XYZ file of C-alpha atoms in Angstrom:
439
model
C -33.492 2.875 -30.376
C -32.143 3.233 -33.900
C -30.215 0.113 -34.895
C -27.765 0.523 -37.783
C -28.840 -2.670 -39.535
C -27.462 -1.391 -42.812
C -23.919 -1.933 -41.568
C -22.883 -5.160 -43.266
C -20.758 -6.471 -40.414
C -23.871 -7.369 -38.453
C -24.679 -10.119 -40.903
C -21.212 -11.505 -41.532
C -19.451 -14.547 -40.161
C -16.181 -14.512 -38.249
C -14.358 -15.497 -41.422
C -15.850 -12.541 -43.265
C -14.764 -10.186 -40.469
C -11.187 -11.005 -41.344
C -11.729 -9.917 -44.949
C -12.563 -6.280 -44.227
C -10.853 -3.560 -42.294
C -12.255 -2.496 -38.952
C -13.524 1.090 -38.688
C -11.075 3.568 -37.133
C -11.281 4.023 -33.381
C -13.521 6.841 -32.241
C -17.100 7.638 -33.211
C -16.829 5.468 -36.337
C -16.908 2.537 -33.887
C -20.552 3.313 -33.101
C -21.317 1.270 -36.218
C -20.315 -1.821 -34.262
C -22.450 -1.145 -31.196
C -26.163 -0.616 -30.686
C -26.242 2.460 -28.511
C -29.044 4.967 -28.681
C -27.557 7.443 -31.206
C -27.937 10.294 -28.701
C -26.346 8.376 -25.795
C -22.799 9.336 -24.785
C -21.372 6.307 -22.980
C -18.470 6.960 -20.613
C -19.438 4.241 -18.131
C -18.444 1.101 -20.006
C -16.493 -0.182 -16.994
C -19.632 -0.771 -14.965
C -21.444 -3.380 -17.050
C -19.599 -3.694 -20.345
C -21.005 -3.156 -23.838
C -21.728 -5.888 -26.353
C -20.437 -5.405 -29.913
C -22.911 -6.339 -32.629
C -20.684 -9.041 -34.173
C -20.442 -10.703 -30.747
C -24.198 -10.380 -30.246
C -24.831 -11.983 -33.637
C -22.463 -14.826 -32.751
C -24.375 -15.289 -29.473
C -27.694 -15.406 -31.299
C -26.357 -18.022 -33.706
C -25.121 -20.062 -30.764
C -28.498 -19.733 -29.019
C -30.250 -20.925 -32.179
C -27.895 -23.884 -32.364
C -28.619 -24.788 -28.750
C -32.380 -24.533 -29.215
C -32.221 -26.651 -32.372
C -31.164 -29.593 -30.206
C -30.718 -28.758 -26.500
C -29.975 -32.351 -25.548
C -27.133 -32.791 -27.993
C -25.588 -29.410 -27.269
C -25.802 -29.556 -23.474
C -24.824 -33.212 -23.246
C -22.137 -33.347 -25.900
C -21.176 -30.181 -27.784
C -21.222 -27.439 -25.172
C -18.196 -28.632 -23.227
C -15.996 -28.323 -26.328
C -16.950 -24.643 -26.698
C -16.384 -24.205 -22.952
C -12.922 -25.753 -23.177
C -12.040 -23.569 -26.173
C -13.054 -20.446 -24.233
C -10.988 -21.563 -21.215
C -7.978 -22.283 -23.400
C -8.077 -18.924 -25.138
C -8.647 -16.860 -22.016
C -5.913 -18.796 -20.191
C -3.458 -17.909 -22.935
C -4.419 -14.251 -22.637
C -3.757 -14.123 -18.893
C -0.662 -16.330 -18.884
C -2.112 -19.388 -17.179
C -2.647 -23.069 -17.909
C -6.020 -24.037 -19.363
C -6.885 -26.372 -16.510
C -6.175 -23.638 -13.965
C -9.092 -21.630 -15.413
C -12.848 -22.167 -15.204
C -15.762 -19.914 -16.127
C -18.261 -18.440 -13.664
C -21.040 -15.845 -13.836
C -19.176 -12.797 -12.518
C -16.270 -11.763 -10.327
C -18.335 -11.496 -7.144
C -19.561 -15.054 -7.713
C -15.986 -16.253 -8.179
C -14.638 -14.499 -5.096
C -17.546 -15.790 -3.028
C -16.818 -19.311 -4.258
C -13.189 -19.031 -3.166
C -13.848 -17.464 0.236
C -16.546 -19.982 1.131
C -14.306 -22.899 0.241
C -11.771 -21.995 2.904
C -12.211 -23.979 6.106
C -12.396 -21.115 8.573
C -11.298 -21.519 12.165
C -11.386 -19.344 15.239
C -8.722 -16.649 15.002
C -8.474 -16.665 11.214
C -8.338 -13.243 9.564
C -9.696 -11.834 6.303
C -8.102 -8.612 5.061
C -10.147 -6.254 2.912
C -9.714 -2.589 2.117
C -11.763 0.571 2.430
C -12.131 0.535 -1.365
C -13.060 -3.141 -1.785
C -16.130 -3.451 -4.015
C -19.294 -3.360 -1.898
C -20.498 -6.779 -3.046
C -17.189 -8.318 -2.009
C -16.780 -6.354 1.237
C -20.294 -7.317 2.336
C -19.423 -10.940 1.628
C -16.341 -10.593 3.817
C -18.469 -9.091 6.596
C -20.972 -11.939 6.261
C -18.226 -14.480 6.846
C -17.131 -12.503 9.889
C -20.719 -12.575 11.158
C -21.077 -16.353 10.967
C -19.380 -19.158 12.945
C -16.501 -19.550 13.513
C -16.381 -15.760 13.103
C -13.091 -15.051 11.327
C -11.820 -11.578 12.122
C -12.077 -8.852 9.513
C -9.114 -6.504 9.125
C -9.497 -3.401 6.939
C -6.606 -1.768 5.110
C -7.134 1.960 4.614
C -6.764 3.226 1.054
C -7.278 6.912 0.338
C -6.607 8.613 -2.956
C -4.731 10.522 -4.303
C -1.671 8.496 -3.342
C 1.209 6.663 -5.024
C 2.114 3.036 -5.590
C 5.178 3.473 -3.376
C 3.065 4.699 -0.467
C 0.482 1.955 -0.984
C 3.166 -0.729 -0.876
C 4.834 0.720 2.199
C 1.541 0.837 4.074
C 0.433 -2.582 2.795
C 3.661 -4.210 3.933
C 3.244 -2.711 7.389
C -0.435 -3.712 7.600
C 0.321 -7.301 6.651
C 3.255 -7.395 9.101
C 1.087 -6.121 11.930
C -1.797 -8.508 11.208
C 0.449 -11.550 10.978
C 2.483 -10.685 14.097
C -0.489 -10.300 16.426
C -2.567 -13.058 17.952
C -0.332 -14.851 20.444
C -0.550 -18.631 20.232
C -3.102 -18.507 17.402
C -0.698 -16.926 14.943
C 1.117 -20.240 14.490
C -1.970 -22.102 13.238
C -4.411 -19.514 11.931
C -4.793 -18.560 8.296
C -4.806 -15.006 6.950
C -6.532 -14.331 3.641
C -6.199 -11.004 1.832
C -8.572 -9.767 -0.875
C -6.564 -7.539 -3.217
C -7.876 -5.430 -6.102
C -5.969 -5.134 -9.356
C -7.961 -2.068 -10.388
C -10.277 -0.520 -7.827
C -13.853 0.048 -8.964
C -14.265 3.445 -7.290
C -11.928 5.233 -7.558
C -11.002 3.632 -10.893
C -7.294 3.304 -10.093
C -4.673 0.638 -10.761
C -3.045 -0.863 -7.696
C 0.445 -2.427 -7.568
C -1.298 -5.761 -7.097
C 1.551 -7.998 -8.210
C 3.829 -6.481 -5.586
C 1.024 -6.719 -3.006
C 0.634 -10.415 -3.832
C 4.393 -10.905 -3.383
C 4.196 -9.268 0.059
C 1.381 -11.654 0.970
C 3.376 -14.652 -0.201
C 6.430 -13.635 1.835
C 4.219 -13.282 4.932
C 2.389 -16.599 4.449
C -0.889 -14.825 3.601
C -3.317 -16.209 1.028
C -4.044 -13.793 -1.836
C -7.507 -13.621 -3.439
C -7.298 -11.129 -6.276
C -10.367 -9.190 -7.398
C -9.456 -8.484 -11.012
C -12.949 -7.517 -12.169
C -11.609 -4.699 -14.362
C -8.369 -6.336 -15.531
C -8.927 -8.577 -18.491
C -9.269 -6.430 -21.595
C -7.866 -3.363 -19.816
C -4.622 -4.527 -18.205
C -1.892 -5.755 -20.523
C 0.638 -8.553 -19.950
C -1.054 -9.989 -16.864
C 1.002 -13.213 -16.827
C -0.398 -15.043 -13.807
C 2.244 -17.766 -14.039
C 4.787 -15.135 -12.988
C 2.609 -13.096 -10.610
C 1.532 -16.282 -8.772
C -1.580 -15.109 -6.910
C -3.351 -17.843 -4.977
C -6.674 -17.027 -6.677
C -7.557 -14.490 -9.390
C -10.973 -13.620 -10.821
C -11.833 -11.244 -13.684
C -15.020 -10.279 -15.525
C -14.986 -10.965 -19.258
C -18.162 -8.956 -19.916
C -16.591 -5.643 -18.900
C -13.478 -4.726 -20.888
C -13.187 -7.909 -22.968
C -16.546 -7.422 -24.790
C -18.090 -10.803 -23.884
C -21.809 -11.071 -23.163
C -23.002 -10.389 -19.593
C -22.364 -12.087 -17.268
C -19.193 -14.048 -17.589
C -15.909 -14.247 -15.671
C -12.798 -16.371 -15.438
C -11.734 -17.925 -12.141
C -8.038 -18.795 -11.989
C -6.860 -21.327 -9.416
C -3.260 -22.558 -9.796
C -2.812 -26.299 -9.524
C -1.176 -25.949 -6.119
C -4.504 -24.661 -4.734
C -6.999 -26.945 -6.472
C -7.461 -28.825 -3.213
C -8.926 -25.692 -1.595
C -11.872 -25.560 -4.009
C -14.043 -28.478 -2.995
C -17.281 -27.217 -4.527
C -18.554 -24.458 -6.790
C -21.696 -22.527 -5.877
C -24.081 -24.288 -6.271
C -22.646 -27.742 -5.613
C -22.811 -29.875 -8.793
C -23.942 -33.460 -9.130
C -20.327 -34.375 -9.921
C -19.150 -33.492 -6.404
C -17.297 -36.318 -4.623
C -18.129 -36.678 -0.934
C -15.889 -38.509 1.572
C -19.152 -40.117 2.719
C -19.644 -41.772 -0.678
C -19.510 -45.559 -0.550
C -16.795 -45.738 -3.195
C -15.051 -42.417 -2.504
C -11.680 -42.292 -4.210
C -10.675 -38.692 -3.656
C -11.914 -35.201 -4.552
C -13.414 -34.445 -7.940
C -11.189 -32.898 -10.601
C -11.197 -29.084 -10.293
C -12.284 -28.393 -13.871
C -14.919 -31.151 -13.844
C -16.573 -29.523 -10.832
C -17.368 -26.396 -12.838
C -18.502 -27.949 -16.124
C -22.107 -28.237 -14.968
C -23.475 -26.495 -11.893
C -27.117 -26.602 -12.947
C -29.074 -25.353 -15.931
C -28.110 -21.826 -16.951
C -27.738 -19.920 -20.198
C -24.220 -20.917 -21.236
C -24.071 -18.462 -24.130
C -22.475 -15.626 -22.075
C -19.673 -17.940 -20.934
C -19.091 -19.239 -24.437
C -19.181 -15.732 -25.942
C -15.551 -15.294 -24.874
C -14.563 -16.928 -28.163
C -16.455 -14.376 -30.283
C -15.225 -11.507 -28.087
C -11.594 -12.521 -28.578
C -12.150 -12.871 -32.333
C -13.617 -9.364 -32.377
C -10.737 -7.857 -30.419
C -8.188 -9.534 -32.653
C -10.013 -8.103 -35.689
C -9.833 -4.620 -34.140
C -6.066 -4.940 -33.927
C -5.402 -6.793 -30.689
C -4.938 -5.946 -27.034
C -2.067 -3.481 -27.306
C -3.611 -1.449 -30.117
C -6.984 -1.250 -28.343
C -5.519 -0.255 -25.008
C -3.080 2.260 -26.445
C -6.053 4.157 -27.861
C -8.311 3.874 -24.824
C -5.544 4.804 -22.383
C -4.630 7.901 -24.377
C -8.276 8.963 -24.562
C -8.642 8.452 -20.800
C -5.606 10.589 -20.007
C -6.415 13.396 -22.459
C -10.156 13.266 -21.819
C -9.730 13.399 -18.067
C -7.502 16.455 -18.246
C -9.906 18.176 -20.635
C -12.891 17.405 -18.432
C -11.076 18.747 -15.351
C -10.273 21.978 -17.175
C -13.901 22.384 -18.246
C -15.153 21.745 -14.700
C -12.466 23.896 -13.100
C -11.230 20.985 -10.964
C -8.412 18.437 -11.223
C -7.726 14.807 -12.021
C -7.024 12.432 -9.150
C -3.866 11.022 -10.735
C -2.028 13.836 -12.565
C 1.084 11.720 -13.222
C -0.926 8.823 -14.689
C 0.722 6.175 -12.516
C -2.616 4.776 -11.363
C -4.567 5.298 -14.596
C -5.286 2.725 -17.291
C -8.581 3.264 -19.157
C -10.566 4.774 -16.290
C -9.831 8.351 -15.265
C -11.060 10.060 -12.097
C -11.953 13.755 -12.124
C -13.058 15.870 -9.171
C -16.616 17.227 -9.354
C -17.543 20.830 -8.486
C -19.542 19.802 -5.410
C -18.362 20.999 -1.972
C -16.939 18.191 0.143
C -19.214 19.000 3.058
C -22.144 17.764 0.965
C -22.089 14.102 1.891
C -23.536 11.169 0.004
C -27.280 10.583 0.403
C -29.907 8.686 -1.554
C -31.426 12.021 -2.580
C -28.145 13.374 -3.948
C -27.448 10.078 -5.709
C -30.890 10.085 -7.318
C -30.528 13.699 -8.407
C -27.206 13.004 -10.115
C -28.457 9.836 -11.796
C -31.666 11.401 -13.066
C -29.974 14.523 -14.401
C -27.177 12.675 -16.167
C -28.985 9.580 -17.426
C -32.472 10.904 -18.130
C -32.081 14.589 -18.913
C -28.692 14.479 -20.659
C -28.547 10.822 -21.783
C -24.945 10.382 -20.726
C -23.189 8.877 -17.749
C -19.869 8.391 -16.008
C -19.867 6.922 -12.508
C -20.051 9.365 -9.589
C -18.890 8.696 -6.032
C -17.719 10.330 -2.811
C -14.194 9.542 -1.646
C -11.732 11.061 0.811
C -13.825 14.167 1.411
C -14.508 14.973 -2.240
C -16.919 14.137 -5.045
C -15.520 12.463 -8.159
C -16.537 11.044 -11.492
C -14.959 7.942 -13.018
C -14.880 8.020 -16.812
C -14.330 4.783 -18.736
C -12.688 5.356 -22.110
C -13.493 2.874 -24.863
C -12.796 2.426 -28.560
C -15.862 4.488 -29.537
C -14.979 7.528 -27.414
C -13.443 10.802 -28.531
C -12.482 13.912 -26.569
C -15.734 15.588 -27.604
C -17.623 13.037 -25.474
C -15.976 14.535 -22.404
C -17.310 17.942 -23.444
C -20.866 16.588 -23.514
C -20.280 15.030 -20.107
C -18.881 18.310 -18.781
C -22.073 20.181 -19.670
C -24.185 17.451 -18.078
C -22.069 17.384 -14.914
C -22.178 21.161 -14.523
C -25.970 20.981 -14.622
C -26.157 17.984 -12.272
C -23.660 19.350 -9.757
C -25.392 22.725 -9.744
C -28.659 21.002 -8.877
C -26.968 19.094 -6.046
C -25.552 22.284 -4.567
C -28.901 24.040 -4.846
C -30.723 21.063 -3.289
C -28.272 20.929 -0.364
C -28.970 24.573 0.489
C -32.692 23.984 0.936
């Protein structure tokens, strides 16, 4: 891989970043990332991409830790951790001590769901588009005593926010009205996406949370794709019961790192992180004086590399230097909309969301593969190999509602011409799939 070490920003400090103008959005941004020069990246939403200034900051922090691990891990690290929590809390409209840092969104959601005290007759609501790692976790809880019931809300796209809300309200009404005597004492917990992974569409999650609240249903919000992509989140107004978002995807922090938001009213629900820390207070303790403080529980859950969690500070500095959240997302949203339409025209298909109501920085375009060709490991492998290996580009592919789609993530380094490269690669890959399916 060719690394553009000649670009002076790699060697500068945060203070020096402020003294020079950022490159313009588009291909000039490649100077700030370490992609293979021939790689066309339209899949940022999957794993994130680390800017070089953030990487350099992480390396400096790692060197500082290794210079004196005892002092940093015993004394200094928590101050960096608190700074990261404070800054990310401000970004999402929450109080600092309602936010802690965890490894990823799946980890955070798992922590929340396993801290509920489940009883017979309790219900967990997921959807047909819930991320696989989360939906499998929901199924696992339903498979273990006391076997809470799993209710699945059907989501099929294309659709509209109005239709989603109408159907969601009815689904929640039906779930909460059934159950006879149990409905007076049971709990119902709903896992709600802010932005679905596949398809990459924005849901009316704040309104869905409000419907849950009115029905007495707990809301656990999977916001993996929100922070850095969704503007004006303001959790103090939205009032979800729990909210978790990856910071290594759209925010440009180092993998893996996420924020777990728990409003003060629900701190009592979270009795232990995963794994349980040495600071946990047990009612069986000889001098038990109540549960441990929520934030204190998450400060130390065992030895890990804390650099990804602390990289939030450098990532936010970098984004501010680029121009801030609104400037970044204005560009990426416009590229997603225009790029998606251009790609659809080149493929001879259509975008999933022609009005743009459900589209932020990820755009979904139908692939020229007949719908009767279903997903298989062989088809998946053929698409991956053709796109990633032969063409050195990628945008996520998936099968949904009887059709094949690609999800393109638009970032600050992308231009419309990237969608043209992807179009050529997809034509080749889809042609191979069709030919393979006829054998």
